[in-house]
Short mmCIF file of C-alpha atoms and ligand atoms in Angstrom, two decimals:
data_model
loop_
_atom_site.label_atom_id
_atom_site.label_comp_id
_atom_site.label_asym_id
_atom_site.label_seq_id
_atom_site.Cartn_x
_atom_site.Cartn_y
_atom_site.Cartn_z
CA MET A 1101 22.47 -67.27 -105.45
CA ASN A 1102 23.63 -69.88 -107.97
CA GLY A 1103 24.49 -73.50 -107.23
CA TYR A 1104 28.23 -72.90 -107.13
CA ARG A 1105 28.02 -70.24 -104.39
CA GLY A 1106 25.66 -72.50 -102.47
CA ALA A 1107 28.31 -75.25 -102.53
CA VAL A 1108 30.99 -72.83 -101.30
CA ASP A 1109 28.71 -71.68 -98.46
CA ARG A 1110 28.02 -75.25 -97.38
CA SER A 1111 31.69 -76.17 -97.38
CA LEU A 1112 32.50 -72.98 -95.41
CA GLU A 1113 29.76 -73.85 -92.91
CA THR A 1114 31.25 -77.32 -92.46
CA HIS A 1115 34.80 -75.99 -92.03
CA VAL A 1116 33.77 -73.31 -89.52
CA SER A 1117 31.68 -75.79 -87.57
CA GLN A 1118 34.61 -78.26 -87.46
CA ALA A 1119 37.04 -75.51 -86.39
CA VAL A 1120 34.71 -74.55 -83.53
CA ASP A 1121 34.43 -78.26 -82.57
CA VAL A 1122 38.22 -78.62 -82.40
CA TRP A 1123 38.58 -75.40 -80.41
CA LEU A 1124 35.83 -76.52 -77.98
CA ALA A 1125 37.65 -79.84 -77.51
CA TRP A 1126 40.87 -77.95 -76.71
CA LEU A 1127 39.30 -75.37 -74.37
CA PRO A 1128 39.07 -77.59 -71.23
CA ARG A 1129 42.89 -77.81 -71.32
CA TRP A 1130 43.28 -74.02 -71.30
CA GLU A 1131 44.88 -72.49 -68.21
CA PRO A 1132 45.56 -68.83 -67.43
CA ALA A 1133 49.10 -67.87 -68.40
CA THR A 1134 51.28 -67.29 -65.35
CA HIS A 1135 54.03 -65.47 -67.23
CA ARG A 1136 54.17 -61.72 -67.81
CA GLY A 1137 51.63 -60.53 -70.41
CA ARG A 1138 52.81 -59.23 -73.76
CA VAL A 1139 53.12 -55.51 -74.33
CA ALA A 1140 52.06 -55.44 -77.99
CA PRO A 1141 48.48 -56.48 -78.87
CA CYS A 1142 48.20 -59.56 -81.12
CA ARG A 1143 47.76 -58.49 -84.76
CA ARG A 1144 45.48 -61.48 -85.43
CA CYS A 1145 43.15 -60.96 -82.47
CA PHE A 1146 43.13 -57.25 -81.67
CA GLY A 1147 39.88 -55.79 -83.06
CA SER A 1148 39.19 -59.02 -85.01
CA PRO A 1149 35.68 -59.10 -86.58
CA ILE A 1150 35.92 -62.91 -86.38
CA LEU A 1151 36.20 -62.76 -82.59
CA SER A 1152 33.34 -60.29 -82.21
CA ALA A 1153 31.16 -62.52 -84.42
CA ALA A 1154 32.08 -65.46 -82.18
CA GLY A 1155 31.20 -63.38 -79.11
CA LEU A 1156 34.76 -63.57 -77.72
CA GLY A 1157 35.19 -59.99 -76.54
CA ALA A 1158 38.16 -58.23 -74.98
CA ASP A 1159 37.17 -59.65 -71.55
CA VAL A 1160 38.17 -63.15 -72.74
CA PRO A 1161 41.87 -64.03 -72.22
CA HIS A 1162 44.02 -63.74 -75.33
CA GLY A 1163 45.09 -67.41 -75.32
CA VAL A 1164 41.44 -68.43 -75.57
CA GLN A 1165 40.78 -65.95 -78.40
CA HIS A 1166 43.93 -66.82 -80.32
CA GLY A 1167 43.17 -70.55 -80.62
CA LEU A 1168 39.88 -69.73 -82.34
CA SER A 1169 40.90 -66.71 -84.42
CA ILE A 1170 43.85 -68.59 -85.96
CA ARG A 1171 41.74 -71.65 -86.82
CA ILE A 1172 39.09 -69.48 -88.50
CA LYS A 1173 41.75 -67.39 -90.27
CA THR A 1174 43.20 -70.62 -91.69
CA ILE A 1175 39.82 -71.42 -93.26
CA VAL A 1176 39.69 -67.98 -94.92
CA ASP A 1177 43.32 -68.37 -96.10
CA HIS A 1178 42.58 -71.76 -97.67
CA ALA A 1179 39.48 -70.43 -99.44
CA VAL A 1180 41.49 -67.51 -100.84
CA ALA A 1181 44.37 -69.81 -101.87
CA ASP A 1182 41.89 -72.03 -103.70
CA TYR A 1183 40.29 -69.03 -105.45
CA THR A 1184 43.73 -67.69 -106.41
CA ALA A 1185 44.85 -71.03 -107.84
CA ARG A 1186 41.72 -71.22 -110.00
CA ASN A 1187 41.32 -67.57 -111.10
CA LEU A 1188 44.45 -65.46 -110.61
CA PRO A 1189 47.38 -66.91 -112.61
CA MET A 1190 49.83 -64.00 -112.14
CA LEU A 1191 49.36 -63.90 -108.40
CA GLN A 1192 49.61 -67.70 -108.22
CA THR A 1193 52.94 -67.65 -110.10
CA GLU A 1194 54.25 -64.94 -107.76
CA LEU A 1195 53.15 -66.93 -104.69
CA ASP A 1196 54.73 -70.13 -106.09
CA GLN A 1197 58.04 -68.31 -106.62
CA GLN A 1198 57.93 -66.86 -103.11
CA ALA A 1199 57.10 -70.29 -101.67
CA ALA A 1200 60.04 -71.86 -103.52
CA ARG A 1201 62.29 -69.07 -102.21
CA ASN A 1202 61.01 -69.64 -98.67
CA ARG A 1203 61.62 -73.38 -98.89
CA SER A 1204 65.25 -72.73 -99.77
CA ARG A 1205 65.81 -70.82 -96.50
CA SER A 1206 67.79 -72.89 -94.02
CA TYR A 1207 65.86 -71.80 -90.91
CA ARG A 1208 62.07 -71.30 -90.72
CA PRO A 1209 61.04 -71.08 -87.07
CA ALA A 1210 57.53 -69.70 -87.77
CA GLU A 1211 56.41 -72.79 -89.70
CA GLY A 1212 54.68 -75.92 -88.46
CA LEU A 1213 53.50 -74.45 -85.15
CA ALA A 1214 50.32 -75.51 -83.31
CA PRO A 1215 47.42 -73.07 -83.93
CA GLU A 1216 47.72 -71.79 -80.35
CA PHE A 1217 51.21 -70.43 -81.17
CA GLU A 1218 50.85 -69.55 -84.85
CA GLY A 1219 51.20 -65.84 -85.69
CA LEU A 1220 52.54 -64.93 -82.24
CA PRO A 1221 55.93 -63.20 -81.90
CA LEU A 1222 58.73 -65.80 -82.01
CA ASP A 1223 60.62 -64.28 -79.13
CA PRO A 1224 59.61 -63.04 -75.68
CA ASP A 1225 59.35 -59.28 -75.18
CA PRO A 1226 62.84 -57.78 -74.84
CA ASP A 1227 63.98 -57.13 -71.29
CA PRO A 1228 66.33 -54.09 -71.12
CA ASP A 1229 68.08 -55.55 -68.06
CA SER A 1230 69.10 -58.76 -69.79
CA PRO A 1231 69.49 -58.37 -73.56
CA PHE A 1232 69.15 -61.55 -75.64
CA LEU A 1233 72.33 -62.99 -77.17
CA PHE A 1234 70.26 -63.89 -80.21
CA THR A 1235 66.58 -64.02 -81.15
CA LEU A 1236 64.72 -66.56 -83.30
CA ALA A 1237 63.42 -63.70 -85.48
CA GLY A 1238 67.01 -62.48 -85.94
CA LEU A 1239 68.22 -65.93 -86.96
CA ALA A 1240 65.34 -66.23 -89.43
CA GLU A 1241 66.27 -62.85 -90.92
CA GLU A 1242 69.87 -63.95 -91.38
CA ALA A 1243 68.73 -67.13 -93.14
CA ASP A 1244 66.44 -65.02 -95.35
CA ALA A 1245 69.26 -62.65 -96.36
CA GLY A 1246 71.25 -65.65 -97.66
CA VAL A 1247 68.63 -66.50 -100.32
CA PRO A 1248 68.73 -64.55 -103.64
CA ALA A 1249 65.83 -62.09 -104.24
CA LEU A 1250 63.18 -62.80 -106.89
CA PRO A 1251 63.77 -61.23 -110.36
CA PRO A 1252 62.15 -57.75 -110.69
CA LEU A 1253 58.77 -57.44 -112.52
CA THR A 1254 58.08 -55.12 -115.48
CA GLU A 1255 55.73 -52.17 -114.86
CA GLU A 1256 53.05 -53.92 -116.92
CA ALA A 1257 53.37 -57.13 -114.94
CA LYS A 1258 53.28 -55.14 -111.68
CA ALA A 1259 50.01 -53.44 -112.70
CA ALA A 1260 48.44 -56.79 -113.66
CA LEU A 1261 49.63 -58.32 -110.42
CA ARG A 1262 48.22 -55.42 -108.40
CA GLN A 1263 44.85 -55.96 -110.03
CA GLU A 1264 44.88 -59.65 -109.13
CA VAL A 1265 45.94 -58.83 -105.56
CA GLY A 1266 42.91 -56.49 -105.39
CA LEU A 1267 40.61 -59.29 -106.56
CA ALA A 1268 42.11 -61.69 -104.01
CA ASP A 1269 41.54 -59.03 -101.29
CA ASP A 1270 37.91 -58.59 -102.35
CA TYR A 1271 37.41 -62.34 -102.23
CA ALA A 1272 39.08 -62.58 -98.81
CA ASN A 1273 36.75 -59.84 -97.50
CA MET A 1274 33.71 -61.61 -98.87
CA ILE A 1275 34.74 -64.95 -97.34
CA GLY A 1276 35.55 -63.15 -94.07
CA ARG A 1277 32.04 -61.69 -93.95
CA GLU A 1278 30.47 -65.08 -94.70
CA VAL A 1279 32.57 -66.75 -92.02
CA CYS A 1280 31.44 -64.11 -89.50
CA ALA A 1281 27.79 -64.69 -90.43
CA ILE A 1282 28.29 -68.45 -89.93
CA LEU A 1283 30.02 -67.89 -86.56
CA LEU A 1284 26.93 -66.08 -85.26
CA HIS A 1285 25.19 -69.49 -85.26
CA HIS A 1286 27.91 -70.93 -82.99
CA ARG A 1287 27.85 -68.15 -80.38
CA LEU A 1288 25.70 -70.06 -77.91
CA ARG A 1289 27.94 -73.13 -77.68
CA ILE A 1290 31.05 -70.89 -77.61
CA GLN A 1291 29.54 -68.84 -74.77
CA SER A 1292 28.52 -71.86 -72.72
CA ALA A 1293 32.03 -73.34 -73.04
CA ILE A 1294 33.52 -70.02 -71.86
CA SER A 1295 31.16 -70.05 -68.84
CA GLU A 1296 32.11 -73.64 -68.04
CA TYR A 1297 35.89 -73.66 -68.56
CA VAL A 1298 37.23 -70.11 -68.61
CA GLU A 1299 35.15 -67.93 -66.27
CA PRO A 1300 35.66 -70.12 -63.14
CA GLN A 1301 39.43 -69.93 -63.64
CA ILE A 1302 39.33 -66.15 -64.03
CA THR A 1303 37.10 -65.76 -60.96
CA ALA A 1304 39.51 -67.92 -58.95
CA MET A 1305 42.46 -65.82 -60.17
CA LEU A 1306 40.75 -62.55 -59.21
CA GLU A 1307 39.87 -63.92 -55.77
CA GLU A 1308 43.47 -64.97 -55.26
CA LEU A 1309 44.61 -61.51 -56.35
CA SER A 1310 42.22 -59.68 -53.99
CA ARG A 1311 43.38 -61.92 -51.09
CA THR A 1312 46.97 -60.91 -51.84
CA LEU A 1313 46.03 -57.21 -51.98
CA ASP A 1314 43.99 -57.37 -48.75
CA ALA A 1315 46.93 -58.80 -46.82
CA PRO A 1316 50.10 -57.25 -48.24
CA PHE A 1317 52.14 -58.11 -45.13
CA ASP A 1318 52.00 -61.29 -43.17
CA PRO A 1319 52.11 -60.22 -39.45
CA ARG A 1320 53.96 -63.45 -38.68
CA ASP A 1321 56.69 -62.49 -41.13
CA PRO A 1322 59.65 -61.28 -39.00
CA LEU A 1323 60.72 -58.85 -41.77
CA ALA A 1324 57.35 -57.03 -41.87
ZN1 LIG B 2196 46.08 -63.56 -81.00
#
């Protein structure tokens, strides 16, 4: 391993460690969601290697997982953006043009959200009994349609761009694997925080649920 890679590893270690710190500081404020659960699994969390490296399995509530997976994903995204800016000029130009196009949209509801909400669907699950008059995703689509499309690329440019996208993907996979290896060292403090702040709330919820199931009718209720 040369000196440059060593520097990248150390900065990744610092960023992952800081992201875990911030997530641990947030965790005591977590509460079980009382609203109806979502039907579709979260595309950021479902089957995420980041979450398995962190030891946050499917038995951990999604809200708890999401706050960590998004923060770690942001680290990977920044590393890839940095690599792209330094090494992949065609892809960088394409991304700059897309970013400029995005900035000219009048309505961007998915931007500037707290990590706990980032990447989640903008709207609640549709309820067939009461259709929405409008959805945030629909409004965003309308705003997007009002902005002119980017000029088409030549076949040659497309091929070059595809190659750079492949390199960016490879880099993202490599950083992802490194981040997972780093997370293994944080498993113990993640696990002890789950035991302290999350498990008691889940146990209490399950006890409440079993009390409700044991006594479906209140004998004092005149309607029962
Ligand atoms: Zn999620």
